[in-house]
CSV table of C-alpha atoms in Angstrom, one decimal:
chain,number,residue,atom,x,y,z
A,1,UNK,CA,-118.3,299.6,221.1
A,2,UNK,CA,-115.5,299.4,218.5
A,3,UNK,CA,-113.5,296.2,218.3
A,4,UNK,CA,-110.4,295.7,216.2
A,5,UNK,CA,-108.4,292.7,215.2
A,6,UNK,CA,-104.7,293.0,216.1
A,7,UNK,CA,-101.7,290.7,215.6
A,8,UNK,CA,-100.7,289.4,219.1
A,9,UNK,CA,-97.9,291.5,220.6
A,10,UNK,CA,-96.0,291.4,223.9
A,11,UNK,CA,-98.0,294.4,225.3
A,12,UNK,CA,-101.2,292.4,225.0
A,13,UNK,CA,-100.0,290.1,227.8
A,14,UNK,CA,-101.8,291.6,230.8
A,15,UNK,CA,-105.2,291.9,229.0
A,16,UNK,CA,-104.7,288.4,227.4
A,17,UNK,CA,-104.2,286.9,230.9
A,18,UNK,CA,-107.3,288.6,232.2
A,19,UNK,CA,-109.3,287.3,229.2
A,20,UNK,CA,-108.1,283.7,229.7
A,21,UNK,CA,-108.7,283.8,233.5
A,22,UNK,CA,-112.1,285.4,233.4
A,23,UNK,CA,-113.3,283.0,230.7
A,24,UNK,CA,-111.6,279.8,231.8
A,25,UNK,CA,-114.7,278.0,233.0
A,26,UNK,CA,-116.7,279.2,230.0
A,27,UNK,CA,-114.1,277.8,227.6
A,28,UNK,CA,-113.7,274.6,229.5
A,29,UNK,CA,-117.4,273.8,228.8
A,30,UNK,CA,-116.6,273.3,225.1
A,31,UNK,CA,-112.8,272.8,224.7
A,32,UNK,CA,-110.1,271.1,226.8
A,33,UNK,CA,-109.1,273.2,229.8
A,34,UNK,CA,-105.6,274.8,229.5
A,35,UNK,CA,-104.7,273.6,233.0
A,36,UNK,CA,-103.2,275.4,235.9
A,37,UNK,CA,-99.7,275.3,234.4
A,38,UNK,CA,-100.8,277.5,231.6
A,39,UNK,CA,-101.6,280.3,234.0
A,40,UNK,CA,-98.6,279.7,236.3
A,41,UNK,CA,-96.2,279.8,233.3
A,42,UNK,CA,-98.2,282.4,231.2
A,43,UNK,CA,-95.4,284.9,230.6
A,44,UNK,CA,-92.8,282.3,229.5
A,45,UNK,CA,-95.4,280.5,227.4
A,46,UNK,CA,-96.4,283.8,225.7
A,47,UNK,CA,-92.8,284.6,224.9
A,48,UNK,CA,-92.4,281.2,223.3
A,49,UNK,CA,-95.5,281.6,221.2
A,50,UNK,CA,-94.4,285.0,220.0
A,51,UNK,CA,-91.1,283.5,219.0
A,52,UNK,CA,-93.0,280.9,217.0
A,53,UNK,CA,-95.0,283.7,215.4
A,54,UNK,CA,-91.7,285.5,214.4
A,55,UNK,CA,-90.7,282.2,212.6
A,56,UNK,CA,-94.0,282.2,210.7
A,57,UNK,CA,-95.3,278.8,211.9
A,58,UNK,CA,-98.2,280.5,213.7
A,59,UNK,CA,-100.2,283.7,213.4
A,60,UNK,CA,-102.0,284.9,216.6
A,61,UNK,CA,-104.6,287.6,216.7
A,62,UNK,CA,-106.7,289.2,219.4
A,63,UNK,CA,-110.0,291.1,219.2
A,64,UNK,CA,-109.4,294.3,221.2
A,65,UNK,CA,-112.1,296.6,222.6
A,66,UNK,CA,-111.7,300.4,222.8
A,67,UNK,CA,-110.7,300.1,226.5
A,68,UNK,CA,-107.9,297.6,225.7
A,69,UNK,CA,-109.8,294.6,226.9
A,70,UNK,CA,-109.4,291.4,224.9
A,71,UNK,CA,-112.7,290.0,223.7
A,72,UNK,CA,-111.4,287.1,221.6
A,73,UNK,CA,-108.5,285.2,220.1
A,74,UNK,CA,-108.3,283.9,216.6
A,75,UNK,CA,-105.2,281.9,215.7
A,76,UNK,CA,-103.7,280.1,212.8
A,77,UNK,CA,-101.3,277.3,213.9
A,78,UNK,CA,-99.4,274.5,212.3
A,79,UNK,CA,-98.7,276.8,209.2
A,80,UNK,CA,-97.1,274.7,206.5
A,81,UNK,CA,-97.4,274.0,202.8
A,82,UNK,CA,-100.0,276.8,202.3
A,83,UNK,CA,-102.3,275.6,205.0
A,84,UNK,CA,-103.0,276.2,208.7
A,85,UNK,CA,-105.3,275.2,211.5
A,86,UNK,CA,-107.8,277.8,212.6
A,87,UNK,CA,-108.8,278.2,216.2
A,88,UNK,CA,-110.8,280.9,218.0
A,89,UNK,CA,-112.4,281.7,221.3
A,90,UNK,CA,-114.6,284.6,222.3
A,91,UNK,CA,-115.2,286.0,225.8
A,92,UNK,CA,-118.5,284.8,227.3
A,93,UNK,CA,-119.7,288.4,227.8
A,94,UNK,CA,-119.0,289.2,224.1
A,95,UNK,CA,-120.8,286.2,222.5
A,96,UNK,CA,-123.8,286.7,220.3
A,97,UNK,CA,-122.6,290.0,218.7
A,98,UNK,CA,-121.0,288.5,215.6
A,99,UNK,CA,-117.5,289.1,216.8
A,100,UNK,CA,-116.4,285.5,216.0
A,101,UNK,CA,-117.7,285.6,212.5
A,102,UNK,CA,-116.2,289.1,211.8
A,103,UNK,CA,-112.9,288.1,213.4
A,104,UNK,CA,-112.6,284.8,211.5
A,105,UNK,CA,-113.5,286.5,208.2
A,106,UNK,CA,-110.7,289.0,208.8
A,107,UNK,CA,-108.2,286.3,209.7
A,108,UNK,CA,-109.2,284.5,206.5
A,109,UNK,CA,-108.5,287.7,204.6
A,110,UNK,CA,-105.1,288.0,206.3
A,111,UNK,CA,-104.4,284.3,205.6
A,112,UNK,CA,-104.7,285.0,201.9
A,113,UNK,CA,-103.3,288.5,201.6
A,114,UNK,CA,-100.6,288.5,204.3
A,115,UNK,CA,-99.6,284.9,205.0
A,116,UNK,CA,-100.0,283.4,201.5
A,117,UNK,CA,-102.2,280.5,202.7
A,118,UNK,CA,-104.5,278.6,200.4
A,119,UNK,CA,-106.4,276.3,202.8
A,120,UNK,CA,-107.6,276.4,206.4
A,121,UNK,CA,-108.7,273.5,208.6
A,122,UNK,CA,-110.7,273.7,211.8
A,123,UNK,CA,-112.5,271.5,214.2
A,124,UNK,CA,-115.5,271.9,216.5
A,125,UNK,CA,-117.1,269.8,219.1
A,126,UNK,CA,-120.4,268.3,218.0
A,127,UNK,CA,-122.1,270.0,221.0
A,128,UNK,CA,-120.6,273.4,220.2
A,129,UNK,CA,-123.3,274.7,217.9
A,130,UNK,CA,-122.1,278.3,218.0
A,131,UNK,CA,-118.6,277.4,216.8
A,132,UNK,CA,-120.0,275.2,214.0
A,133,UNK,CA,-122.3,278.0,212.9
A,134,UNK,CA,-119.4,280.5,212.7
A,135,UNK,CA,-117.5,278.1,210.5
A,136,UNK,CA,-120.5,277.5,208.2
A,137,UNK,CA,-121.2,281.3,207.9
A,138,UNK,CA,-117.6,281.9,206.9
A,139,UNK,CA,-117.7,279.1,204.2
A,140,UNK,CA,-116.0,276.2,205.9
A,141,UNK,CA,-117.4,272.8,204.8
A,142,UNK,CA,-117.6,269.7,207.0
A,143,UNK,CA,-115.2,267.0,205.8
A,144,UNK,CA,-115.5,264.3,208.5
A,145,UNK,CA,-115.3,263.4,212.1
A,146,UNK,CA,-112.7,264.5,214.5
A,147,UNK,CA,-111.4,263.6,218.0
A,148,UNK,CA,-111.2,266.8,220.0
A,149,UNK,CA,-108.3,267.6,222.5
A,150,UNK,CA,-110.5,266.5,225.4
A,151,UNK,CA,-111.2,263.2,223.7
A,152,UNK,CA,-114.8,264.1,222.7
A,153,UNK,CA,-116.1,263.8,219.2
A,154,UNK,CA,-116.2,266.7,216.8
A,155,UNK,CA,-116.4,267.6,213.2
A,156,UNK,CA,-113.5,268.6,210.9
A,157,UNK,CA,-113.9,271.5,208.5
A,158,UNK,CA,-111.9,272.9,205.6
A,159,UNK,CA,-112.0,276.1,203.7
A,160,UNK,CA,-110.4,276.6,200.3
A,161,UNK,CA,-108.9,280.1,200.3
A,162,UNK,CA,-108.1,280.0,196.5
A,163,UNK,CA,-110.3,281.2,193.8
A,164,UNK,CA,-112.3,284.3,194.6
A,165,UNK,CA,-112.4,284.0,198.4
A,166,UNK,CA,-110.3,287.0,199.2
A,167,UNK,CA,-111.7,289.1,196.3
A,168,UNK,CA,-115.3,288.4,197.3
A,169,UNK,CA,-114.8,289.7,200.8
A,170,UNK,CA,-112.5,292.6,199.9
A,171,UNK,CA,-114.8,294.1,197.2
A,172,UNK,CA,-112.3,293.5,194.4
A,173,UNK,CA,-113.5,292.1,191.2
A,174,UNK,CA,-113.4,288.3,190.8
């Protein structure tokens, strides 16, 4: 099955809502639940997020299967001063296939080539070994402890996008 990374658009809304609803319990096991209001106000919230994306303060991406189903989200938020916060979530049924790693690598490439970013930050709950493994595979380094949105403990990570990061992954000479 082919999966492509796409910048979030309004026409993704129906599939995105299905993705979020079907995976709500799975996501809530490792990150703070979005709450009922998120789903009740989904359309208005999505419009507001897309407005922010137009302003350049966030960059939202979805992993889309051939049938149009969304299998993951990979987002860059709090974009400022050449840096952003990376966040991602993959559908439970799509885990273990390398989608998170491939998607995060592609968003890192976009961060350099399209968005002009030089540094990314991320956080992962200590008990979320899969998310921590993705960050390590992509090249993020642990830089300290973090308090997660749900109040749990986590680890903060950083990735320097300068130097040869983009060229190494694009095949261009360093």
